PDB file of C-alpha atoms in Angstrom:
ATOM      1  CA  UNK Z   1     -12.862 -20.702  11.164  1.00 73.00           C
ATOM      2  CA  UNK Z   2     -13.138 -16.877   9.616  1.00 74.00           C
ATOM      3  CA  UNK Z   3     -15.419 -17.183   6.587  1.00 77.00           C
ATOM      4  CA  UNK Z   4     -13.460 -16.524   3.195  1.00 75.00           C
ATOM      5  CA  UNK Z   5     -15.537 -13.464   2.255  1.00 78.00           C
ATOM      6  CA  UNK Z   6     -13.679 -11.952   5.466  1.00 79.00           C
ATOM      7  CA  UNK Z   7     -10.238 -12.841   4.632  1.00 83.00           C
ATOM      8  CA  UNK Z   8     -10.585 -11.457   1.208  1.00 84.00           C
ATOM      9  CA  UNK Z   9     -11.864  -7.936   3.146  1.00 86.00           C
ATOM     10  CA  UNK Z  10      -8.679  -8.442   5.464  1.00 87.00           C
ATOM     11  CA  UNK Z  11      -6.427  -8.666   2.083  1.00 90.00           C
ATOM     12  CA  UNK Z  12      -8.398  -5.744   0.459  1.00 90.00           C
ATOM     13  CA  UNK Z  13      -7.535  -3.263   3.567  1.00 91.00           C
ATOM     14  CA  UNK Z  14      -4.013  -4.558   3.366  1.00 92.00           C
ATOM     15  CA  UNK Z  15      -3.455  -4.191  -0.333  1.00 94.00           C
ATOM     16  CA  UNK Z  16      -4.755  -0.789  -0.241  1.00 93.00           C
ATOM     17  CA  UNK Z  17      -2.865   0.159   2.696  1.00 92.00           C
ATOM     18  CA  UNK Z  18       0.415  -1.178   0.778  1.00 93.00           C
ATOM     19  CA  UNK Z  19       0.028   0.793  -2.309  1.00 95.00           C
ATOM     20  CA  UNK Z  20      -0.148   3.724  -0.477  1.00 93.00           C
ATOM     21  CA  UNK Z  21       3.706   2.869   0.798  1.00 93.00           C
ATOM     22  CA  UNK Z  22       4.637   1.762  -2.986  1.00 95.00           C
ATOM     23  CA  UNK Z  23       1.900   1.202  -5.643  1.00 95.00           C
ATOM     24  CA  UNK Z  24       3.607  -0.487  -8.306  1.00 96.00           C
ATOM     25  CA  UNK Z  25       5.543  -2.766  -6.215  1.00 97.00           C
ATOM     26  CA  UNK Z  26       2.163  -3.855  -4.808  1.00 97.00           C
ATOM     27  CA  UNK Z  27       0.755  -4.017  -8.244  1.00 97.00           C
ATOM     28  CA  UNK Z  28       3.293  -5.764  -9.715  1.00 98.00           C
ATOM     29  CA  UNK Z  29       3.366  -8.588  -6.455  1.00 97.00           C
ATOM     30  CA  UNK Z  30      -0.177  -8.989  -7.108  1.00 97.00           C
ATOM     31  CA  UNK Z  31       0.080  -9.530 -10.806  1.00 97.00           C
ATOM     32  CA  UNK Z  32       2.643 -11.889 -10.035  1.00 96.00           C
ATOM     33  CA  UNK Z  33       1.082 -13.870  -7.170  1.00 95.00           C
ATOM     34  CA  UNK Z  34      -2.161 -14.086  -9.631  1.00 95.00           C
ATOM     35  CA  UNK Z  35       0.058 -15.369 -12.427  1.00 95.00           C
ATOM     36  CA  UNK Z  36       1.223 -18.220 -10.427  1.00 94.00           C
ATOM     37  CA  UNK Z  37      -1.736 -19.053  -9.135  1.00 91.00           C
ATOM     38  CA  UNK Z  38      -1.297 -17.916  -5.465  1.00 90.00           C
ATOM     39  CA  UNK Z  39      -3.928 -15.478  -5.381  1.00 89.00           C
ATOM     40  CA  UNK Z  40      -7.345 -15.365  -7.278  1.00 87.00           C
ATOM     41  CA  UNK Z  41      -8.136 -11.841  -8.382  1.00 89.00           C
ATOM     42  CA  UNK Z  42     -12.210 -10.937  -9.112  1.00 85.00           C
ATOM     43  CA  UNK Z  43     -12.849 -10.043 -12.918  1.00 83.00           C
ATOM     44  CA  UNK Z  44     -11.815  -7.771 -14.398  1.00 87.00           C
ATOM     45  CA  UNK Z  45      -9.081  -7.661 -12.465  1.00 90.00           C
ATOM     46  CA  UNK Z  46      -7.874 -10.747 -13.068  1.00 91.00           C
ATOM     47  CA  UNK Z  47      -6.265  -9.192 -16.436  1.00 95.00           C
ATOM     48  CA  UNK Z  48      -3.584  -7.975 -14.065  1.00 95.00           C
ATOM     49  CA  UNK Z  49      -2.457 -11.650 -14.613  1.00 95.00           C
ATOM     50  CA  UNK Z  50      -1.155 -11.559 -18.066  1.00 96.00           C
ATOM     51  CA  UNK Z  51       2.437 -10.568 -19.318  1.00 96.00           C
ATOM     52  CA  UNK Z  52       2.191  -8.087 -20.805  1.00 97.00           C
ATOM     53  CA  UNK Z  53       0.404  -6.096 -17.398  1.00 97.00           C
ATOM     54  CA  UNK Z  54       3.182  -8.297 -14.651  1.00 97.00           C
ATOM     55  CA  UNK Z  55       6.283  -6.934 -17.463  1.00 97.00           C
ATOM     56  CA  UNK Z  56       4.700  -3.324 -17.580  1.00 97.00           C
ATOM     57  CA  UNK Z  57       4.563  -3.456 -13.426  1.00 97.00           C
ATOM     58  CA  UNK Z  58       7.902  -4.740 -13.445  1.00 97.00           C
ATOM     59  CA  UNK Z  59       9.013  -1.718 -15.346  1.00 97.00           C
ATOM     60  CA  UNK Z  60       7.157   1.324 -13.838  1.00 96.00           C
ATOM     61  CA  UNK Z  61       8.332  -0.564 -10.237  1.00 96.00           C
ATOM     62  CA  UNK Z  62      11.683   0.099 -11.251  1.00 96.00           C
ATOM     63  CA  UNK Z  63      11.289   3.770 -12.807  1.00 94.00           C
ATOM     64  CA  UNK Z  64       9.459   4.706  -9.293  1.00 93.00           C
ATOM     65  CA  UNK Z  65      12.118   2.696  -7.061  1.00 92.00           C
ATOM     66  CA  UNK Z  66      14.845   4.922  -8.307  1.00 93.00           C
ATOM     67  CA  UNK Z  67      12.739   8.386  -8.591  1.00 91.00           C
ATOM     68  CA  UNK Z  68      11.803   8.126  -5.457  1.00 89.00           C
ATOM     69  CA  UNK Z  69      15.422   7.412  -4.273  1.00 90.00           C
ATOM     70  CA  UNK Z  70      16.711  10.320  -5.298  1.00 87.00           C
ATOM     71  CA  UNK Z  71      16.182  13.791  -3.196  1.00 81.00           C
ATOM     72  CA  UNK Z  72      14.095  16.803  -5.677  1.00 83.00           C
ATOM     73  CA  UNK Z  73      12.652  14.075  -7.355  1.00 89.00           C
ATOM     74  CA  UNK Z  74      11.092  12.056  -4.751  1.00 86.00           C
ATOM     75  CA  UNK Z  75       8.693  15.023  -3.981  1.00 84.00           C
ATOM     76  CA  UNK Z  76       7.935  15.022  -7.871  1.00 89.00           C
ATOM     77  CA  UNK Z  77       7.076  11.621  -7.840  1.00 89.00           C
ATOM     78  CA  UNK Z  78       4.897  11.895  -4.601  1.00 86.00           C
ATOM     79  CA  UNK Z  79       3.322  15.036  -6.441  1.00 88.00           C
ATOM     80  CA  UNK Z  80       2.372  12.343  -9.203  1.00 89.00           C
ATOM     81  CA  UNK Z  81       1.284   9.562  -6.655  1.00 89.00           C
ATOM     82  CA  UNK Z  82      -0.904  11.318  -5.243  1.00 90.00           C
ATOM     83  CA  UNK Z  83      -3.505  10.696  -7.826  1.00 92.00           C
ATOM     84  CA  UNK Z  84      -1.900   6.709  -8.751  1.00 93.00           C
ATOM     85  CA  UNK Z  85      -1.845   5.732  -5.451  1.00 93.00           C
ATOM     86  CA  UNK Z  86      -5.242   6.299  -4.280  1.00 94.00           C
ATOM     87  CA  UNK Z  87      -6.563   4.487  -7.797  1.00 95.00           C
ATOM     88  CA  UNK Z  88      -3.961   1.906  -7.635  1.00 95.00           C
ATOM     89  CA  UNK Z  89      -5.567   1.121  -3.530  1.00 94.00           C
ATOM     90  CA  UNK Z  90      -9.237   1.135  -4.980  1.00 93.00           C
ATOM     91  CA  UNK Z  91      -8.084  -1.212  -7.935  1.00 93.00           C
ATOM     92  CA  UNK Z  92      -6.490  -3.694  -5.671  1.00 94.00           C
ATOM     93  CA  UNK Z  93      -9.400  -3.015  -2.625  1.00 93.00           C
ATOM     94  CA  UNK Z  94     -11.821  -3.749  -5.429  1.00 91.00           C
ATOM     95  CA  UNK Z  95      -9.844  -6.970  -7.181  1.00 90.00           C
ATOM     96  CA  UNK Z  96     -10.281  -8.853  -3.529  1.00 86.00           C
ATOM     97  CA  UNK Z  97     -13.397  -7.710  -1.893  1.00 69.00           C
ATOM     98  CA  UNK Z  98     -16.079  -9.867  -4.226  1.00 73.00           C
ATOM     99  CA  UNK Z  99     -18.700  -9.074  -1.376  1.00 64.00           C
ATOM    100  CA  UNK Z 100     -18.248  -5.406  -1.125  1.00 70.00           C
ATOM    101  CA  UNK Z 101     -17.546  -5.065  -4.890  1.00 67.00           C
ATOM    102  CA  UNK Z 102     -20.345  -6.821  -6.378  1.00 72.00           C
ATOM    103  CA  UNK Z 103     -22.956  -5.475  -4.097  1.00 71.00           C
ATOM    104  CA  UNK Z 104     -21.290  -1.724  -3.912  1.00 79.00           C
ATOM    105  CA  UNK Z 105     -18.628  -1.329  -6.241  1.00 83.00           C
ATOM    106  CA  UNK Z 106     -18.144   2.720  -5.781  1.00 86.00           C
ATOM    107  CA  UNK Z 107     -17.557   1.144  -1.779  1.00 88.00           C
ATOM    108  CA  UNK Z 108     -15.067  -0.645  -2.636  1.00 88.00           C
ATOM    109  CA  UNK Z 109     -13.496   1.917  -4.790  1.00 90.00           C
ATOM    110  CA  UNK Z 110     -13.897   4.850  -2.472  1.00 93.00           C
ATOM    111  CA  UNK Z 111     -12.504   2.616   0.564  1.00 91.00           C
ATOM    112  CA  UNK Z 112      -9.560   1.651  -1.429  1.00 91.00           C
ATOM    113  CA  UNK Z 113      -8.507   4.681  -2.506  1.00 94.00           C
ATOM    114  CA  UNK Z 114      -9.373   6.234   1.035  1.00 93.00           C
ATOM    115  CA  UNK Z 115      -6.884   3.759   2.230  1.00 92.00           C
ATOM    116  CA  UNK Z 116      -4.227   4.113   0.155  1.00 92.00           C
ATOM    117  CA  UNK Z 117      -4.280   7.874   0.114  1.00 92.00           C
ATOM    118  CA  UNK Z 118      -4.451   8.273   3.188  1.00 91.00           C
ATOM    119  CA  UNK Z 119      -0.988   6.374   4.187  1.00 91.00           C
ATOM    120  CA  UNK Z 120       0.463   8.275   0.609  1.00 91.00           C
ATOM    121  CA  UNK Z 121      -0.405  11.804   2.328  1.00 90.00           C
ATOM    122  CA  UNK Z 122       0.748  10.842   5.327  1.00 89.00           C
ATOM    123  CA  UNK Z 123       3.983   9.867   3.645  1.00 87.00           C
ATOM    124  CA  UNK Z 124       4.167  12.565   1.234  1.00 86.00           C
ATOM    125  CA  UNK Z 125       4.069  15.281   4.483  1.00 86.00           C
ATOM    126  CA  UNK Z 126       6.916  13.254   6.455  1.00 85.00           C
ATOM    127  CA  UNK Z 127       8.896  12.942   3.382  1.00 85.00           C
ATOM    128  CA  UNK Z 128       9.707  17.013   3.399  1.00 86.00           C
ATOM    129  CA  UNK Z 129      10.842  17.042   7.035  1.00 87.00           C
ATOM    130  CA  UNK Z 130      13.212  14.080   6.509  1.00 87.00           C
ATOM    131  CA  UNK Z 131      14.498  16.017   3.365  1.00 87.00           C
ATOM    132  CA  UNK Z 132      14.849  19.484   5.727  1.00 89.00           C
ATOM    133  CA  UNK Z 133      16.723  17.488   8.729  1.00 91.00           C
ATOM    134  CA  UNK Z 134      18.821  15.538   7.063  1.00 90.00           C
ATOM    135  CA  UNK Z 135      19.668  17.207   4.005  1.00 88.00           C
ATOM    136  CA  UNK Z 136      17.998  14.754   1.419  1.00 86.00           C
ATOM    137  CA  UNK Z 137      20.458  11.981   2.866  1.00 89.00           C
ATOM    138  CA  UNK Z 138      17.549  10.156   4.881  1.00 90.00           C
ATOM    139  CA  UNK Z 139      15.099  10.145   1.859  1.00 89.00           C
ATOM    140  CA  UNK Z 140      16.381   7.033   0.398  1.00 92.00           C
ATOM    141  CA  UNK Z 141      16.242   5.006   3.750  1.00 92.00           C
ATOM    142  CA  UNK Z 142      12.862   6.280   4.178  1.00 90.00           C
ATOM    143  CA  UNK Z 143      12.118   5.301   0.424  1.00 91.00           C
ATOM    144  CA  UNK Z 144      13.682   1.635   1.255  1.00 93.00           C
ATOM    145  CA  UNK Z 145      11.826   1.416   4.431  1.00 91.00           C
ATOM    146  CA  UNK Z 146       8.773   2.314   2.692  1.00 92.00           C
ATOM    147  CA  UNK Z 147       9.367  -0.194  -0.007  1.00 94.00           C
ATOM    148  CA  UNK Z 148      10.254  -2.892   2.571  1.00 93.00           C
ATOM    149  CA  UNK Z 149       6.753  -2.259   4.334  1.00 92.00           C
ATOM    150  CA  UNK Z 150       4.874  -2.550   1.310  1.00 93.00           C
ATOM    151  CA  UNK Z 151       6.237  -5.635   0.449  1.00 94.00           C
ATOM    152  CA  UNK Z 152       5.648  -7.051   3.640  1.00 93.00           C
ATOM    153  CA  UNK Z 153       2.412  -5.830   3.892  1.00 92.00           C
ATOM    154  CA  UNK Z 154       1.469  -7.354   0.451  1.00 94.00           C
ATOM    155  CA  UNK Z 155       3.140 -10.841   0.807  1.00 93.00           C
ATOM    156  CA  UNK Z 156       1.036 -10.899   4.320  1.00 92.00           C
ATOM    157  CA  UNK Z 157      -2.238 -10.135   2.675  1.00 91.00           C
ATOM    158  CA  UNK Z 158      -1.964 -12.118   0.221  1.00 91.00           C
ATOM    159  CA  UNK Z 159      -0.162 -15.235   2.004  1.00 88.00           C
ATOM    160  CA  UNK Z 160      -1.924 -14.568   5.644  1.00 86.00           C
ATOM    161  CA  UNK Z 161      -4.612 -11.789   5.594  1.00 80.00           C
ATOM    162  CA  UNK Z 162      -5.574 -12.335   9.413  1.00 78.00           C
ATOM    163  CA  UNK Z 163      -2.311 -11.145  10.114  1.00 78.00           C
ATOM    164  CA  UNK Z 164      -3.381  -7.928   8.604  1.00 74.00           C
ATOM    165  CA  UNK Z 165      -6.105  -7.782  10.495  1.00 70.00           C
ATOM    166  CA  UNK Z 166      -3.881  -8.065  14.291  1.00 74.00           C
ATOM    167  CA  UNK Z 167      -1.635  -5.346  12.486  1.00 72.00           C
ATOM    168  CA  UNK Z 168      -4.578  -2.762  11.696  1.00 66.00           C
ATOM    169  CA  UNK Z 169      -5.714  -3.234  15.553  1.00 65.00           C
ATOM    170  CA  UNK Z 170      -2.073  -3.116  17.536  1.00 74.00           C
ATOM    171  CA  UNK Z 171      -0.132  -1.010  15.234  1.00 68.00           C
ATOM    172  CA  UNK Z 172      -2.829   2.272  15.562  1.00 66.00           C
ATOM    173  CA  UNK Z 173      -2.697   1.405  19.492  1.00 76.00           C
ATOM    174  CA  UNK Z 174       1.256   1.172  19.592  1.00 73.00           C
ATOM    175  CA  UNK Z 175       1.546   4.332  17.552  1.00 70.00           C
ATOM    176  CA  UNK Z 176      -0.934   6.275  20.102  1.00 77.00           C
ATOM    177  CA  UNK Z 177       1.037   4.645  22.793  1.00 78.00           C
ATOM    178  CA  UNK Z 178       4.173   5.703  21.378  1.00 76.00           C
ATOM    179  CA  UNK Z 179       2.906   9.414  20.479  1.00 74.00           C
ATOM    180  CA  UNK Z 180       1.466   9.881  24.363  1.00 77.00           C
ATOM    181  CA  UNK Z 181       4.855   8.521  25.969  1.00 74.00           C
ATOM    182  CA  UNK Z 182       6.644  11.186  23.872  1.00 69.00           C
ATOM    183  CA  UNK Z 183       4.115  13.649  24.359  1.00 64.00           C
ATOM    184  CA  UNK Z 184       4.691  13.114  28.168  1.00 68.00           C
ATOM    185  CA  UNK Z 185       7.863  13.231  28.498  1.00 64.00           C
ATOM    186  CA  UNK Z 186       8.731  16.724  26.600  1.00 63.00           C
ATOM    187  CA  UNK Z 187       6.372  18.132  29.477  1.00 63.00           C
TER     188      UNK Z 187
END
């Protein structure tokens, strides 16, 4: 049996890491899992529960869905993100992680947003080359699928955070897999 205090830290890393795909989708799941009752957030988070915080969500998911569908402004909006998205992955690292947050709070805050930014810069320098090879056409499949993941990586931490925990093992091997089977075969 994994102890509880774990399986909130296995829902922090994969909140974080979601926001850094799409942080107001994340937020807004969040808001709305804690408003039903499917997830407990720590205080003083747990004011991401009300209305008026799940309807704001709602409505800055939707403005940032369709920015960052469009080609031009996509890069604006990652421009902007790149200071949300890190504070939206500490907020959410920080609403789960009652260890870590009430023993080191700045730890959960800098671990968050170290998450979180790190998958949004990764992002935000991929973005540009999909732009330059397919001539903005690919940037809103690569928005969707980076919409898709966040979702998926939020509804897993909050309804099964072990499974985040497999994925933050085997998807970092599969990917170094992946890059030294290319890597091998251009030589």
């Amino acid at each position: 049996m994994i102890p509880p205090e774990f399986l909130h830290i296995f829902a922090a890393f994969g909140l974080s890491a979601a926001a850094g795909f799409n942080a107001w989708a994340t937020l807004f799941i969040v808001s709305l899992a804690a408003r039903f009752g499917w997830l407990t957030l720590s205080t003083p988070y747990d004011v991401m529960a009300s209305d008026p915080v799940v309807g704001g969500l709602f409505i800055l998911m939707l403005i940032e869905g369709l920015a960052d569908k469009v080609p031009g402004v996509d890069h604006l909006s990652h421009l902007v993100h790149t200071v949300l998205q890190p504070a939206a992955g500490a907020i959410l690292f920080a609403s789960q992680a009652n260890v870590i947050t009430q023993t080191a709070p700045f730890l959960a805050f800098f671990v968050g947003a170290l998450v979180s930014g790190g998958i949004h810069g990764a992002r935000t320098l991929f973005r540009p080359v999909v732009t330059m090879t397919t001539a903005g056409h690919g940037n809103p499949l690569v928005s969707l699928a980076e919409d898709v993941a966040a979702v998926a990586l939020s509804a897993a931490s909050i309804l099964m955070p072990v499974l985040v925990l497999a994925a933050s093992v085997t998807v970092p091997i599969a990917a170094i897999l992946l890059w030294k089977n290319q890597h091998a075969v251009r030589r």
